[in-house]
Structures are given as C-alpha cells and as structure tokens.
Amino acid sequence: MPATPAAAPDFVPYATAAVDFHRALNLPTGPLVASRSELDFLHEHLVSLHALLDAHAERTAPLLPAEGDHLRAARTRLWQAADYLHAAYHSAPHAGSGEVPDAEACRTRLPEGAPELGVCRRHQQAAHLVRRRTTAANLHSPFTGLVRH
C-alpha cells in the first residue's frame, strides 16, 4: 500500500491572523480614511481568496454538487467585493496631492504609474477567470445561483 503524502502546511490561519493583527494595530490609531495602498493590499488579498475558493469550487462541485454551489456563491461574492475595492481605490485621493484620479485611466489601460498599475493589472487578470466561470447575470444578481440542500 503506497504511503499517503504529507499534507502541506495550512497557511490560511496565518493569513487570517495577519489581517486581524494589521487591523488591531493600524486602524484604531491610523488615518480616518483608507489609503490607496491599503485598498490595493486589501484588493490583492481578496483576489487571492477568490482564486483559492475558485480552486475549491471547481474541484468540489463534481463530487458534492451542493457544497460546490455554496463555494461558487462565495467565490462570486468575493469577486463582487474585489470589484468594489477596485472602484474604491480609484475613488481614493493620491497621498501626496490629494487629487482623485480619473477612473477612465484604468479602463483605457492608461496606468497612473507604479505601483498604481498593479491593482488594475491584477483586477483585469482576475476578471478573465471570472468571465470564464460566472455569467454577467450572476454577477449582478442579488442571488448568486442555485444552492442545493
């Protein structure tokens, strides 16, 4: 009988603890509004969670359809949250000038310069996966789809 491979360490609890630690340290004494870099980091975190849930949903759904439905619904909600964070990023003022950038720059691929380009590039890459896995109707519906019981 072949040996069962050892499971890889689970880093998700560490990521959760890091987010909680960041919130506890920075928000009570930090600025009153989220900075562009904070929104960028939060967007990156949500896009990573989206990719993780996508992997789980796609592997689980063929074996356990009801659980797959729930995971797909969670994946859709994470994408919606990431989309709102992307919009919030473009609504936030620049740190130095206080100027609010034009959202059209992202849509027309005219970057605001590094590191600002990162959030748009990441968002567009994740959007390709979203378009393959989700319909436009599901993305804009208050209900994310069939959930079996």
Short mmCIF file of C-alpha atoms in Angstrom, two decimals:
data_model
loop_
_atom_site.label_atom_id
_atom_site.label_comp_id
_atom_site.label_asym_id
_atom_site.label_seq_id
_atom_site.Cartn_x
_atom_site.Cartn_y
_atom_site.Cartn_z
CA MET A 1 0.00 0.00 0.00
CA PRO A 2 1.55 3.34 -1.03
CA ALA A 3 2.31 5.89 1.65
CA THR A 4 -0.06 8.83 1.89
CA PRO A 5 1.78 12.05 1.09
CA ALA A 6 2.04 14.50 3.97
CA ALA A 7 -0.33 17.44 3.72
CA ALA A 8 1.19 20.81 3.00
CA PRO A 9 1.13 23.22 5.92
CA ASP A 10 -2.09 25.20 6.12
CA PHE A 11 -1.18 28.88 5.87
CA VAL A 12 -4.74 30.24 5.79
CA PRO A 13 -4.93 30.62 9.60
CA TYR A 14 -1.70 32.64 9.49
CA ALA A 15 -3.11 34.90 6.77
CA THR A 16 -6.25 35.44 8.84
CA ALA A 17 -4.20 36.21 11.95
CA ALA A 18 -2.07 38.67 9.97
CA VAL A 19 -5.17 40.53 8.74
CA ASP A 20 -6.57 40.65 12.28
CA PHE A 21 -3.22 41.82 13.64
CA HIS A 22 -2.99 44.53 10.98
CA ARG A 23 -6.50 45.77 11.83
CA ALA A 24 -5.81 45.81 15.56
CA LEU A 25 -2.51 47.68 15.17
CA ASN A 26 -3.30 50.14 12.41
CA LEU A 27 -6.97 51.06 12.41
CA PRO A 28 -7.53 52.43 15.94
CA THR A 29 -4.72 54.97 15.58
CA GLY A 30 -4.42 55.21 11.80
CA PRO A 31 -5.89 57.75 9.40
CA LEU A 32 -9.65 58.15 9.22
CA VAL A 33 -9.87 57.01 5.60
CA ALA A 34 -8.27 54.04 3.87
CA SER A 35 -5.22 54.94 1.82
CA ARG A 36 -4.75 53.84 -1.75
CA SER A 37 -2.01 51.41 -0.67
CA GLU A 38 -4.32 49.90 1.98
CA LEU A 39 -7.05 49.42 -0.63
CA ASP A 40 -4.51 47.90 -3.02
CA PHE A 41 -3.39 45.39 -0.37
CA LEU A 42 -7.00 44.52 0.52
CA HIS A 43 -7.79 44.03 -3.17
CA GLU A 44 -4.80 41.72 -3.56
CA HIS A 45 -5.95 39.74 -0.53
CA LEU A 46 -9.50 39.33 -1.88
CA VAL A 47 -8.29 38.33 -5.34
CA SER A 48 -6.10 35.65 -3.71
CA LEU A 49 -9.06 34.41 -1.66
CA HIS A 50 -11.14 34.39 -4.85
CA ALA A 51 -8.57 32.18 -6.58
CA LEU A 52 -8.45 29.83 -3.59
CA LEU A 53 -12.25 29.50 -3.48
CA ASP A 54 -12.32 29.01 -7.24
CA ALA A 55 -9.93 26.08 -6.94
CA HIS A 56 -12.01 24.55 -4.16
CA ALA A 57 -15.30 25.12 -6.01
CA GLU A 58 -14.07 23.60 -9.26
CA ARG A 59 -12.65 20.52 -7.52
CA THR A 60 -15.59 20.02 -5.17
CA ALA A 61 -18.58 20.64 -7.45
CA PRO A 62 -18.30 17.41 -9.49
CA LEU A 63 -18.13 15.32 -6.31
CA LEU A 64 -20.50 17.20 -4.00
CA PRO A 65 -22.80 19.48 -6.04
CA ALA A 66 -24.47 21.16 -3.04
CA GLU A 67 -21.15 22.09 -1.44
CA GLY A 68 -19.88 23.20 -4.85
CA ASP A 69 -22.87 25.52 -5.21
CA HIS A 70 -22.09 27.16 -1.88
CA LEU A 71 -18.42 27.55 -2.75
CA ARG A 72 -19.29 29.06 -6.13
CA ALA A 73 -21.68 31.51 -4.44
CA ALA A 74 -18.92 32.52 -2.01
CA ARG A 75 -16.50 32.91 -4.92
CA THR A 76 -18.96 35.23 -6.70
CA ARG A 77 -19.43 37.36 -3.58
CA LEU A 78 -15.65 37.67 -3.15
CA TRP A 79 -15.33 38.87 -6.73
CA GLN A 80 -18.06 41.44 -6.12
CA ALA A 81 -16.18 42.66 -3.03
CA ALA A 82 -12.92 42.85 -5.00
CA ASP A 83 -14.68 44.82 -7.72
CA TYR A 84 -15.95 47.34 -5.15
CA LEU A 85 -12.46 47.63 -3.65
CA HIS A 86 -11.07 48.33 -7.11
CA ALA A 87 -13.63 51.11 -7.54
CA ALA A 88 -12.85 52.47 -4.06
CA TYR A 89 -9.16 52.51 -4.94
CA HIS A 90 -9.88 54.73 -7.95
CA SER A 91 -12.07 56.99 -5.81
CA ALA A 92 -9.40 57.47 -3.14
CA PRO A 93 -7.21 60.57 -3.32
CA HIS A 94 -3.48 60.39 -4.02
CA ALA A 95 -1.41 60.60 -0.84
CA GLY A 96 0.77 63.49 -1.95
CA SER A 97 -1.57 65.75 -3.88
CA GLY A 98 -4.99 64.77 -2.57
CA GLU A 99 -6.14 64.58 -6.19
CA VAL A 100 -8.75 61.97 -7.11
CA PRO A 101 -7.65 60.12 -10.26
CA ASP A 102 -9.82 59.58 -13.29
CA ALA A 103 -11.38 56.09 -13.35
CA GLU A 104 -11.21 56.13 -17.15
CA ALA A 105 -7.42 55.72 -16.93
CA CYS A 106 -7.89 52.16 -15.70
CA ARG A 107 -10.47 51.22 -18.32
CA THR A 108 -8.37 52.58 -21.18
CA ARG A 109 -5.22 50.95 -19.77
CA LEU A 110 -3.51 54.27 -19.09
CA PRO A 111 -1.79 53.49 -15.81
CA GLU A 112 -1.24 56.09 -13.17
CA GLY A 113 2.28 54.74 -12.73
CA ALA A 114 3.81 52.18 -10.40
CA PRO A 115 2.59 50.86 -8.02
CA GLU A 116 -0.87 52.05 -9.07
CA LEU A 117 -0.77 49.91 -12.19
CA GLY A 118 -0.64 46.76 -10.02
CA VAL A 119 -4.23 46.97 -8.81
CA CYS A 120 -5.61 47.37 -12.34
CA ARG A 121 -3.44 44.63 -13.82
CA ARG A 122 -4.39 42.24 -11.01
CA HIS A 123 -8.06 43.15 -11.37
CA GLN A 124 -8.05 42.58 -15.13
CA GLN A 125 -6.26 39.23 -14.77
CA ALA A 126 -8.78 38.06 -12.19
CA ALA A 127 -11.63 39.30 -14.39
CA HIS A 128 -10.59 36.81 -17.09
CA LEU A 129 -11.19 33.95 -14.66
CA VAL A 130 -14.47 35.49 -13.55
CA ARG A 131 -15.70 35.74 -17.15
CA ARG A 132 -14.90 32.05 -17.70
CA ARG A 133 -16.65 30.86 -14.53
CA THR A 134 -19.54 33.29 -13.99
CA THR A 135 -22.24 34.84 -16.14
CA ALA A 136 -22.87 38.57 -16.14
CA ALA A 137 -26.37 37.91 -14.80
CA ASN A 138 -24.93 36.05 -11.79
CA LEU A 139 -22.50 38.87 -11.06
CA HIS A 140 -25.24 41.49 -10.94
CA SER A 141 -27.92 39.41 -9.28
CA PRO A 142 -28.60 39.70 -5.54
CA PHE A 143 -28.84 35.89 -5.62
CA THR A 144 -25.67 34.07 -6.69
CA GLY A 145 -27.35 30.99 -8.16
CA LEU A 146 -28.81 27.63 -7.37
CA VAL A 147 -27.96 26.35 -3.92
CA ARG A 148 -28.90 22.73 -3.30
CA HIS A 149 -29.77 21.41 0.13
#
